[in-house]
Coordinates of C-alpha atoms in Angstrom, one line a residue:
X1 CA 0.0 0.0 0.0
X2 CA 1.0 3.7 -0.9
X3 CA 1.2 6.3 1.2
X4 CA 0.7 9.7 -0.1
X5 CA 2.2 12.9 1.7
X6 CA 0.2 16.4 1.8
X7 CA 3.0 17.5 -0.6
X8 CA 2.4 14.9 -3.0
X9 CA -1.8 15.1 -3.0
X10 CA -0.8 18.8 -3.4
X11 CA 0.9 18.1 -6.6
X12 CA -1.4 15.5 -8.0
X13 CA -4.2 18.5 -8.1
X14 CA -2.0 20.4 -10.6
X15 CA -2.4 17.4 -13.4
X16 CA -5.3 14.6 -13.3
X17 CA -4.6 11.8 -15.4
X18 CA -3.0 13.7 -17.9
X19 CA -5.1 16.7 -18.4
X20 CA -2.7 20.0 -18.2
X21 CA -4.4 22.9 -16.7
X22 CA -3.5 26.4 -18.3
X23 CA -1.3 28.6 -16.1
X24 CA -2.4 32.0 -17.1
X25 CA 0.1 35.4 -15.7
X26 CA -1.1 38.4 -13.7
X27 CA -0.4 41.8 -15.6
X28 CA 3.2 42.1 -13.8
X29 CA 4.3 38.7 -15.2
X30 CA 4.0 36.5 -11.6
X31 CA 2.0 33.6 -12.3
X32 CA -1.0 32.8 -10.2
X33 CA 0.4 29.7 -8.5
X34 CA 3.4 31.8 -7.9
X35 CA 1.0 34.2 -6.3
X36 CA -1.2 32.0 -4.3
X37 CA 2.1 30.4 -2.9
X38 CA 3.2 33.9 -1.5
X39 CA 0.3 35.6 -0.7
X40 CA -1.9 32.7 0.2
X41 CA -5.6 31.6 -1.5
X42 CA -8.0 32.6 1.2
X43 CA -6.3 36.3 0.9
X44 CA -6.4 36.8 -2.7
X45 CA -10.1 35.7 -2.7
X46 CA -11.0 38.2 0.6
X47 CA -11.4 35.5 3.2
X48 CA -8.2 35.9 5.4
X49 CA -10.5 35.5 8.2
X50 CA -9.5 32.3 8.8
X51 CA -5.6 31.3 9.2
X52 CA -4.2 29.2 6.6
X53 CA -2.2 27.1 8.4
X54 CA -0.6 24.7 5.8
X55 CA 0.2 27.5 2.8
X56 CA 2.6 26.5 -0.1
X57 CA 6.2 26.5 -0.1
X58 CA 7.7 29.3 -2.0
X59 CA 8.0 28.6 -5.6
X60 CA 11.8 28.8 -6.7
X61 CA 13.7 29.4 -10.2
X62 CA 14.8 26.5 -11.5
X63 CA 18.3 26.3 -11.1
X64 CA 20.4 24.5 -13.4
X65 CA 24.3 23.1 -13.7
X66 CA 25.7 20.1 -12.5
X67 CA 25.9 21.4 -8.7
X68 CA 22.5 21.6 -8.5
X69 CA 21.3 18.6 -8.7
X70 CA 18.7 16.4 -6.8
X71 CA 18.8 13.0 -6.1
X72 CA 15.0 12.4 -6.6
X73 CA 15.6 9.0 -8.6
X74 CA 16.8 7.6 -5.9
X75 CA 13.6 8.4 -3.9
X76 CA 11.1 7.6 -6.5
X77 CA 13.2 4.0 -6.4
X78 CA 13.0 3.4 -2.9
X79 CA 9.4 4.3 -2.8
X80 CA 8.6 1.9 -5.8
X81 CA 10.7 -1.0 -3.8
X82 CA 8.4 -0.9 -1.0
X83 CA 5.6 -0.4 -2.7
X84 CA 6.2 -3.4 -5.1
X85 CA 8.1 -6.1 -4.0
X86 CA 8.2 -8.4 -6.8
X87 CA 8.9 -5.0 -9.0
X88 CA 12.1 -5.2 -11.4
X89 CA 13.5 -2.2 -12.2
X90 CA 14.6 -1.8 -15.7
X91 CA 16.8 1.5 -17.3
X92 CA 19.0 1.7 -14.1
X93 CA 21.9 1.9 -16.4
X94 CA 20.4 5.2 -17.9
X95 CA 20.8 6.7 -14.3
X96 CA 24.8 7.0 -14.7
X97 CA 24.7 10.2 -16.0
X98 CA 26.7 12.9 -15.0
X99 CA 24.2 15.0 -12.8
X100 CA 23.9 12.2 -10.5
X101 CA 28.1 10.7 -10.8
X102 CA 28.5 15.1 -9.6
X103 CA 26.3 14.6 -6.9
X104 CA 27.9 10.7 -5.7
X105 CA 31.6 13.0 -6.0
X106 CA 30.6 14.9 -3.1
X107 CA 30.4 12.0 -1.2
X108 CA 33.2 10.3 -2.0
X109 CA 36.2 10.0 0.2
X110 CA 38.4 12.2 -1.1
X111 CA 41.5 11.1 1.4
X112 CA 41.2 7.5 0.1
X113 CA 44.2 5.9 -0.9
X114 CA 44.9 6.0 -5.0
X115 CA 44.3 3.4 -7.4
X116 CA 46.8 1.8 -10.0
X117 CA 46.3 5.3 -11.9
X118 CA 47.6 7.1 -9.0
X119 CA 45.0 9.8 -10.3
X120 CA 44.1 11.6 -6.5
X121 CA 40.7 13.4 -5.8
X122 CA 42.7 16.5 -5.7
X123 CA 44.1 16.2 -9.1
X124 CA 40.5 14.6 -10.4
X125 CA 38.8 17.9 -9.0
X126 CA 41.3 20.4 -11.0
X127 CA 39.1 19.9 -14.2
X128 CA 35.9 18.4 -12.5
X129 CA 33.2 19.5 -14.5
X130 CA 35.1 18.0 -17.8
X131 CA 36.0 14.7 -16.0
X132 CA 32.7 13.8 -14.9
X133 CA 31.1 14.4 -18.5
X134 CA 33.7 12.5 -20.5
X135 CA 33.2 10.0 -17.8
X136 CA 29.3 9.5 -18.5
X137 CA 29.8 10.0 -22.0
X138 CA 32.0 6.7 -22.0
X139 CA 29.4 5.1 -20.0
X140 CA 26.6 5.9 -22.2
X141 CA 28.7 4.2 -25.4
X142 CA 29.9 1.6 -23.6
X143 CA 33.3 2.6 -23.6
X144 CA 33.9 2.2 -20.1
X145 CA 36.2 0.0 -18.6
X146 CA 36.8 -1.1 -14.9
X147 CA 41.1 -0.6 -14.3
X148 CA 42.9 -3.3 -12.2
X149 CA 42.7 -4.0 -8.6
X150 CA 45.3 -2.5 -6.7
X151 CA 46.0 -5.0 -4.0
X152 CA 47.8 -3.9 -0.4
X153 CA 47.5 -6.1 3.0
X154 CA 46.9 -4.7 6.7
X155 CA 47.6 -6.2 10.0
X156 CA 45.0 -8.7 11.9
X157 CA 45.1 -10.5 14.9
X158 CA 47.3 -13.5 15.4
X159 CA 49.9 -11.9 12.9
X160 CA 48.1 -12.3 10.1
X161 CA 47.4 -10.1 6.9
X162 CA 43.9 -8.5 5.3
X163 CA 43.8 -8.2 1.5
X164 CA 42.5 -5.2 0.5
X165 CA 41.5 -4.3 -2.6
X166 CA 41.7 -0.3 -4.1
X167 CA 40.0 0.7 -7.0
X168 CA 40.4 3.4 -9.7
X169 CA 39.5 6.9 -8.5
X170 CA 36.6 6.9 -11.8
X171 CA 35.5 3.1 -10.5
X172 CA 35.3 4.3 -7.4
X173 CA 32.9 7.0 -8.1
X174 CA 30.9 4.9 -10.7
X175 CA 30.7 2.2 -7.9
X176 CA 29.3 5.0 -5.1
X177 CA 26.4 5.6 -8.0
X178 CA 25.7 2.2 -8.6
X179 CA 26.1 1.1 -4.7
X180 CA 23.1 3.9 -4.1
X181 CA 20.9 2.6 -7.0
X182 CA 21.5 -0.9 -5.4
X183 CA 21.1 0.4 -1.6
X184 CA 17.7 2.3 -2.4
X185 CA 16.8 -1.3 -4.2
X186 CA 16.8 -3.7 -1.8
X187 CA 16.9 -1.7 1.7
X188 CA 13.0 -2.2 1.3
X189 CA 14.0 -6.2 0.8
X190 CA 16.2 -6.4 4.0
X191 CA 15.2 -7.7 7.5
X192 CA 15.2 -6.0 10.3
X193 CA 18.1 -8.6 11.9
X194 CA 20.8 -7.1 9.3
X195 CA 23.1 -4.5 10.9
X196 CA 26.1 -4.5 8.6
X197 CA 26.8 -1.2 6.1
X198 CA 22.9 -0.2 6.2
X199 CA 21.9 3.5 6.7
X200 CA 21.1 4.9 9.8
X201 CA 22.6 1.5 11.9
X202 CA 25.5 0.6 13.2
X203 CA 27.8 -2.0 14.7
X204 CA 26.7 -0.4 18.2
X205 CA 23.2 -0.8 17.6
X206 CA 23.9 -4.2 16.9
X207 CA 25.8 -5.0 19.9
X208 CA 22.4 -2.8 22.0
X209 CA 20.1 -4.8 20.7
X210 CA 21.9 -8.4 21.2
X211 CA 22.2 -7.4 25.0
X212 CA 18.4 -6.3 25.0
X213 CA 17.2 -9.8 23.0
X214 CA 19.4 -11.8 25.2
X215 CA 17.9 -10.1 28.0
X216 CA 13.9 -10.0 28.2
X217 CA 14.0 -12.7 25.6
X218 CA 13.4 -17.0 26.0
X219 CA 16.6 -17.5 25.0
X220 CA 18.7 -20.5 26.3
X221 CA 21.3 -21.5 23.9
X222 CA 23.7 -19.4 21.6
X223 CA 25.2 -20.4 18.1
X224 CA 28.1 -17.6 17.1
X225 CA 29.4 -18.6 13.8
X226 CA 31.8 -16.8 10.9
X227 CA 32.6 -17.2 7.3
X228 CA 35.9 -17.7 6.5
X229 CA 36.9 -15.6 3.6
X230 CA 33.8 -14.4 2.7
X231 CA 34.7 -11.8 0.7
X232 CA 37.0 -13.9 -1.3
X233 CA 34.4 -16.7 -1.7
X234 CA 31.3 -14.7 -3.2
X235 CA 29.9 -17.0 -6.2
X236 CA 30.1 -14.8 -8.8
X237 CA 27.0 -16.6 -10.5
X238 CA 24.7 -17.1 -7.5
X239 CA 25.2 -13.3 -6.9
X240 CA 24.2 -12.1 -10.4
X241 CA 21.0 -14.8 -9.8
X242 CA 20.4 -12.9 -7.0
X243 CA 20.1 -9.4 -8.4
X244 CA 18.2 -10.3 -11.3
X245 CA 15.9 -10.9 -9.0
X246 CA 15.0 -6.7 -8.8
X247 CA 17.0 -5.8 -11.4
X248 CA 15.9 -6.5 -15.2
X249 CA 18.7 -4.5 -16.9
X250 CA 21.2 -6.0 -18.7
X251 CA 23.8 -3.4 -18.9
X252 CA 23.8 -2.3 -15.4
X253 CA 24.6 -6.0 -14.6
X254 CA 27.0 -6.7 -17.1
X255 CA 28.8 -3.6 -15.5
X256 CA 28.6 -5.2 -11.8
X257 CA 30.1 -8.4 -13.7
X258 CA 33.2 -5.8 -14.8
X259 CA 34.3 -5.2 -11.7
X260 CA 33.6 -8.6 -10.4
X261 CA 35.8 -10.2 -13.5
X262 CA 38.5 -7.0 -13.2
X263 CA 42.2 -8.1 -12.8
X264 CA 44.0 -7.6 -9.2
X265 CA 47.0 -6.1 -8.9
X266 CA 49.2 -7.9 -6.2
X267 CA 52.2 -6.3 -4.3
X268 CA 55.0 -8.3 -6.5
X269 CA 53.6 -7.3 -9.6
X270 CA 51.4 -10.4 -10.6
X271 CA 47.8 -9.8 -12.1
X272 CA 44.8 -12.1 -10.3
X273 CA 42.0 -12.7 -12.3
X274 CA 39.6 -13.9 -9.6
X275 CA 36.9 -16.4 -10.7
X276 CA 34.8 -15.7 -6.8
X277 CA 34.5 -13.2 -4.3
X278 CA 34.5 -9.1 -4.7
X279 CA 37.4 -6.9 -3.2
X280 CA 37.5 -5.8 0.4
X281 CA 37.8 -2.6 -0.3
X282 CA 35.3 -1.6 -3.1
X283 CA 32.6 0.8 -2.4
X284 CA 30.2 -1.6 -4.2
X285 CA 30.9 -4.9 -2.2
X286 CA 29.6 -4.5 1.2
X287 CA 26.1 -3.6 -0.6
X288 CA 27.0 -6.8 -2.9
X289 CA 27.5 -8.9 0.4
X290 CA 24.9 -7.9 2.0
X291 CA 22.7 -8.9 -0.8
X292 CA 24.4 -11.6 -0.8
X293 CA 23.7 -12.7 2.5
X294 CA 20.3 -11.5 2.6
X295 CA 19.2 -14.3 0.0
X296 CA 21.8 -17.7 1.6
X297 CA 21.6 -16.8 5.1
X298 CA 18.8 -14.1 6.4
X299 CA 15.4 -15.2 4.0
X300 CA 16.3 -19.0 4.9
X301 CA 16.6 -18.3 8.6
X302 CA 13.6 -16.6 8.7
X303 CA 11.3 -18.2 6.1
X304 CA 12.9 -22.2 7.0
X305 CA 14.7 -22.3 10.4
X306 CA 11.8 -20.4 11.7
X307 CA 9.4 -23.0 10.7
X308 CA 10.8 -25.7 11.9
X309 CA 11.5 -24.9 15.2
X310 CA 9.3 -25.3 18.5
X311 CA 10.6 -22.5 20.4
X312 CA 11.4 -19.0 19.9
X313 CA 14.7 -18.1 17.7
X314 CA 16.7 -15.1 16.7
X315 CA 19.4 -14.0 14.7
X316 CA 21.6 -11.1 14.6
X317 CA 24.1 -10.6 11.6
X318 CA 26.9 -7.7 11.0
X319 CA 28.1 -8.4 7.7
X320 CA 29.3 -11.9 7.8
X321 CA 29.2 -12.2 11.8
X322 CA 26.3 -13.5 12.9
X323 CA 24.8 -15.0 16.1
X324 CA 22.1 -17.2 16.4
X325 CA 19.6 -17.5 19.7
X326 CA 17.3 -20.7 20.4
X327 CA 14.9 -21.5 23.2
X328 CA 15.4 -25.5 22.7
X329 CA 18.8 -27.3 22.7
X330 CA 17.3 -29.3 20.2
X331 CA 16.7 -26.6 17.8
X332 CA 20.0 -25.2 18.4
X333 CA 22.0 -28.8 17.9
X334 CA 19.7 -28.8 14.7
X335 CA 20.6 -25.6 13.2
X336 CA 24.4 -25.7 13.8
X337 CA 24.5 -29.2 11.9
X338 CA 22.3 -27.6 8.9
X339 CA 24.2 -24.2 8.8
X340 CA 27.8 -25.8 6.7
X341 CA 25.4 -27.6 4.4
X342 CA 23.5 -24.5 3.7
X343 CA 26.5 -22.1 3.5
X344 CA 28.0 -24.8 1.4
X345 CA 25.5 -24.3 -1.4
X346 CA 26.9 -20.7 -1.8
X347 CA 30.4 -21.8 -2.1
X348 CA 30.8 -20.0 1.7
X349 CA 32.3 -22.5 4.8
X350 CA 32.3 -21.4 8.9
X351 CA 35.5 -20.4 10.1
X352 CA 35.9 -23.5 13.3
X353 CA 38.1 -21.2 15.4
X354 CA 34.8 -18.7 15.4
X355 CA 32.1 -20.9 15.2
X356 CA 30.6 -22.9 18.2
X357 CA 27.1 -24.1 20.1
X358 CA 27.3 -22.9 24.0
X359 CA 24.1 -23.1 27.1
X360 CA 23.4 -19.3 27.5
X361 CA 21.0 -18.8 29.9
X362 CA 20.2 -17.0 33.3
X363 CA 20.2 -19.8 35.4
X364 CA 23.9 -20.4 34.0
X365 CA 25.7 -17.2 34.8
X366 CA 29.2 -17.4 34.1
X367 CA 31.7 -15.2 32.3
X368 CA 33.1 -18.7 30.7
X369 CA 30.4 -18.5 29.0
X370 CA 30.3 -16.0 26.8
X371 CA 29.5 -14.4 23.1
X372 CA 32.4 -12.6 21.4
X373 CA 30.1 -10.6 18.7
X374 CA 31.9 -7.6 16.8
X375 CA 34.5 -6.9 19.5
X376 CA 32.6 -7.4 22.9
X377 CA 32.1 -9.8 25.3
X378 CA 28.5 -10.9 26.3
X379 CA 27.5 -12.4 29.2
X380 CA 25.1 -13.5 32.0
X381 CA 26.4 -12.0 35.5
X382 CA 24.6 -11.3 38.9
X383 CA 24.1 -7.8 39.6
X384 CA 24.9 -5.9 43.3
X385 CA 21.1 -7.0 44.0
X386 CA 21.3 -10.7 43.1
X387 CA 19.7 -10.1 40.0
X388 CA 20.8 -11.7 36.4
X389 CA 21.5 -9.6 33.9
X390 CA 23.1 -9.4 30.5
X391 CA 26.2 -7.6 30.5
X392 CA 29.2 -6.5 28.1
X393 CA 32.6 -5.7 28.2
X394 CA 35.4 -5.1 25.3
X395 CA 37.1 -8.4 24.0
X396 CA 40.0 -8.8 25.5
X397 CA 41.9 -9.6 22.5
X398 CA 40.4 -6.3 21.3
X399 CA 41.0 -4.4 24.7
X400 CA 44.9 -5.4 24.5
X401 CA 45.3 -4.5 20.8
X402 CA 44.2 -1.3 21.8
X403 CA 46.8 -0.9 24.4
X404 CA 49.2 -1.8 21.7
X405 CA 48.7 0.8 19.2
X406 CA 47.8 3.8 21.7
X407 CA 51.3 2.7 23.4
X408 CA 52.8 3.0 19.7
X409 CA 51.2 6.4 18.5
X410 CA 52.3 7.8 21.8
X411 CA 55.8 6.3 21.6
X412 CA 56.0 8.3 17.7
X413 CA 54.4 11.5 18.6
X414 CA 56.6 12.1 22.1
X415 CA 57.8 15.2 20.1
X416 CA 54.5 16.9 20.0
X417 CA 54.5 20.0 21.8
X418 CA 52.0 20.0 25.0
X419 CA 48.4 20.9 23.9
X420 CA 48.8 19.2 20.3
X421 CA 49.7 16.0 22.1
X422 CA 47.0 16.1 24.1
X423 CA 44.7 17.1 21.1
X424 CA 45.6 14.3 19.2
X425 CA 45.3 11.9 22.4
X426 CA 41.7 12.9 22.9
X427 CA 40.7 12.1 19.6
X428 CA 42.0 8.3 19.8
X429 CA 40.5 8.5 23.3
X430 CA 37.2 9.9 22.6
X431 CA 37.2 7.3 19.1
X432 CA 37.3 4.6 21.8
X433 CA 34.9 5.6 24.4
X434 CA 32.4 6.3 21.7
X435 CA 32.5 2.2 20.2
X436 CA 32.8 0.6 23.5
X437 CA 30.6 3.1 25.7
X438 CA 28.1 0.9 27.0
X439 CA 26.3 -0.5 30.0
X440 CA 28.9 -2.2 32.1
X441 CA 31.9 -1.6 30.6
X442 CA 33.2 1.1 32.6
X443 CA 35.8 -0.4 34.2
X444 CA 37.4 -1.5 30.6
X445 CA 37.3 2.2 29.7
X446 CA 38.8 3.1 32.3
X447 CA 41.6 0.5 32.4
X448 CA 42.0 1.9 28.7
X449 CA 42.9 5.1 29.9
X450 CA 45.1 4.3 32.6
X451 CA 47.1 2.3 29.7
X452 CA 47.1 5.7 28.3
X453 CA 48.4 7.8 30.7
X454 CA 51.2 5.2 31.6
X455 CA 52.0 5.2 28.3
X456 CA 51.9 9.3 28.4
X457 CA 54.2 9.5 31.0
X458 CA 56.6 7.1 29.9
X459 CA 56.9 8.4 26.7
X460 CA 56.9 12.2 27.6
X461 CA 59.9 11.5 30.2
X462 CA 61.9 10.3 27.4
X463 CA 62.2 12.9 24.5
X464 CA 65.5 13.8 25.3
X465 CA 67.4 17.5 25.9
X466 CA 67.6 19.2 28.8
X467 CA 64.1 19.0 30.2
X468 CA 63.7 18.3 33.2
X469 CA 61.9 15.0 33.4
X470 CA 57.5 15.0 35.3
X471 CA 56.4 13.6 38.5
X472 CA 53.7 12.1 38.5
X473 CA 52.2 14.7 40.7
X474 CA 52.8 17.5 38.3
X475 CA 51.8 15.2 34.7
X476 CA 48.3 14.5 36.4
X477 CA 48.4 18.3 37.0
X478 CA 49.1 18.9 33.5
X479 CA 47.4 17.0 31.6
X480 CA 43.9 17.9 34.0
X481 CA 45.1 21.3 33.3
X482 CA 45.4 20.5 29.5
X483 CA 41.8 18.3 29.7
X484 CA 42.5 14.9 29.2
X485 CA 39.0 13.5 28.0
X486 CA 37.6 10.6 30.3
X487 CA 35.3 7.7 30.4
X488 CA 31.8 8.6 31.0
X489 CA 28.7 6.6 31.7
X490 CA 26.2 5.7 28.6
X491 CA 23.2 7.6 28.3
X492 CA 21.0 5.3 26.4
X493 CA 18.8 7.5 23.5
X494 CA 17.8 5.0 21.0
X495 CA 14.9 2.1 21.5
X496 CA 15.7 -1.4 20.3
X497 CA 14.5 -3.6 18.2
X498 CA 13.1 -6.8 19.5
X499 CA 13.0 -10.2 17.3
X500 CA 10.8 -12.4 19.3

């Protein structure tokens, strides 16, 4: 069903089915729905007796050039995805012009890393206007072509390494467009149990809600799983299946398809040309996994697992991390026996080291048992009234990785003169406190910034010269003096949203 706004029922009244209605012009030129917008109806026709309290918004020039444009495709989209959901949109590929690839560059990340071009944002935006239309016009005669992959690894845990893969400055702004055609698509199609790179949530809300569920919910037994390479493991043809499912346009697939099928670029000069999976890295592939895992994981949980089990069940996914809650042990031994076979079927596999069936109750509290979900620790626990409750707390392998790298930034940036160094402190600080500020976790914050202050003092004591090195009593006095930020209490704002 369709809802109308007062806006759009005041639009409608301007054209019925067709039928144009003749704008006529007072003597001065000003039209009379120009007129009636300023001045008001019931005024020009003598009855301003009574208060008009919903008047017209002021009718504007139209204003035209490439910075002026409005996304309303992209709303007229959404609002056909909702209202149809067995709708396939066609002429998406006819969107990629340049009014809208000017409106995706201003929300690009212009500090990103360069691509195998080494073409920078900065460089890009010397002849904008220029770039962006020769850049359409190869997209409307198919002239376009994804570049390579540039490949580069980070750090993880356990002294591994996470491929990353960095598009093209012009793929990555043809991938924002298309990533926002595909986002406004099947945002209507998602459940309410996916977290991971949607608008208006976050990995925070995630972890909220999972503590409320867990809470007030009939949940006795847990099943925390992860795929292991996901990214790298995408079927390339189950995930065009997939989108054909909304999408009935050849050429805006067959461009997806480019960038899956586009060479990689590794570090010792090689080119990969991947037959699965999407690069880490892309603007288009978290959209692409979630679809992904919308259709293999999400619709089977909720339209099979659901079905066949007694008791109440929930799951919460973030990207590929997922937890699953049952009431029954039976439905729980049942699902984590089912879940390989299923993931199989996709080409995807559970990473064992991540994956595991535990009793999770509140007649069971224990911090042995607990969930590791998107870097906290959940748990059943006995309050100061004897009361169980469900709390949290940052991982530890997460709390001490922490440690690591505040110790390092502080141990490079010793040189920094008094109130940049605590500037710049703040900011890691505060970037902290804001992820893993919530109910119970307190003391972890504050353990945090005791690390940091150590670390402070240490560090500041050895920059060498002729100063004289701090007491402790005088660095707590400076750095108070200086405002040091600090761990504060959550304030819950948001309600959650509850699955059973």
């Amino acid at each position: 069903m369709v809802h109308y706004t007062s806006e759009m029922l005041r639009q409608s009244a301007w054209c019925e089915k067709g039928r144009v209605f003749d704008v006529s012009l007072h003597a001065d030129g000003v039209s009379y729905q120009a007129y009636y917008s300023e001045m008001g109806k019931a005024h020009h026709m003598g009855k301003d007796l009574t208060e008009v309290r919903s008047p017209q918004r002021k009718l504007v020039p139209d204003k035209v050039g490439l910075g002026q444009y409005e996304q309303t495709s992209l709303r007229g989209i959404a609002i056909k995805a909702r209202a149809n959901g067995n709708h396939r949109f066609q002429d998406l590929y006819r969107c990629l012009n340049a009014p809208f690839l000017y409106a995706c560059w201003k929300d690009l990340n212009k500090d990103a890393a360069s691509g195998v071009d080494e073409v920078t944002a900065q460089v890009y935006e010397e002849n904008l206007e220029a770039n962006i239309q020769a850049l359409a016009e190869r997209l409307k005669t198919n002239r376009y072509r994804a570049k390579l992959v540039r490949r580069c690894y980070i750090p993880k845990e356990g002294g591994k390494e996470r491929p990353l893969g960095i598009p093209a400055l012009e793929d990555k702004l043809v991938q924002l467009a298309c990533a926002k055609l595909l986002t406004a698509i099947f945002e209507a199609d998602f459940l309410d149990n996916s977290y991971g790179y949607r608008p208006n949530r976050s990995a925070k809300d995630a972890v909220n809600d999972l503590r409320f569920n867990l809470q007030f919910g009939l949940y006795g037994y847990v099943v925390e799983a992860d795929i292991k390479g996901f990214f790298d493991h995408m079927d390339h043809e189950w995930l065009l299946r997939m989108l054909r499912e909304r999408i009935d346009d050849a050429a805006f697939l067959n461009l997806i398809q480019k960038w899956l099928k586009a060479g990689i670029l590794d570090t010792d000069g090689k080119v990969i040309h991947p037959e699965t999976g999407t690069p880490q890295g892309g603007i288009i592939s978290p959209v692409l996994a979630n679809i992904y895992l919308h259709f293999a994981l999400d619709l089977w949980f909720e339209k099979v697992v659901k079905s066949h089990c007694r008791g109440d069940v929930l799951i919460m996914r973030y990207a590929d991390d997922f937890v699953c809650a049952f009431q029954y042990r039976k439905d729980a031994i049942k699902f984590f026996k089912v879940l390989p076979k299923r993931l199989d079927k996709f080409g995807l596999s559970v990473a064992p080291e991540k994956t595991g069936l535990m009793r999770f109750s509140r007649f069971h509290p224990s911090r042995r048992r607990r969930i590791i979900f998107l870097g906290f620790e959940t748990y059943w626990t006995k309050d100061q009234k004897g009361a169980a409750r469900v709390m949290q707390r940052t991982a530890r392998k997460k709390l001490h990785s922490a440690c690591r790298r505040i110790k390092d930034w502080t141990k490079e940036n010793r040189h920094l003169k008094g109130i940049k160094f605590i500037t710049a402190l703040n900011r890691r600080l505060r970037g902290h406190y804001n992820y893993y500020s919530v109910v119970g976790n307190l003391r972890s914050l504050w353990r945090f910034y005791s690390w940091a202050l150590e670390c402070a003092f240490k560090w500041l004591n050895r920059r060498g010269g002729k100063r004289k090195s701090f007491t402790w009593k005088a660095f707590s006095r400076a750095i108070e003096r200086l405002g040091i930020a600090k761990p504060k209490l959550p304030v819950a704002t948001k309600r959650h949203r509850v699955f059973s």
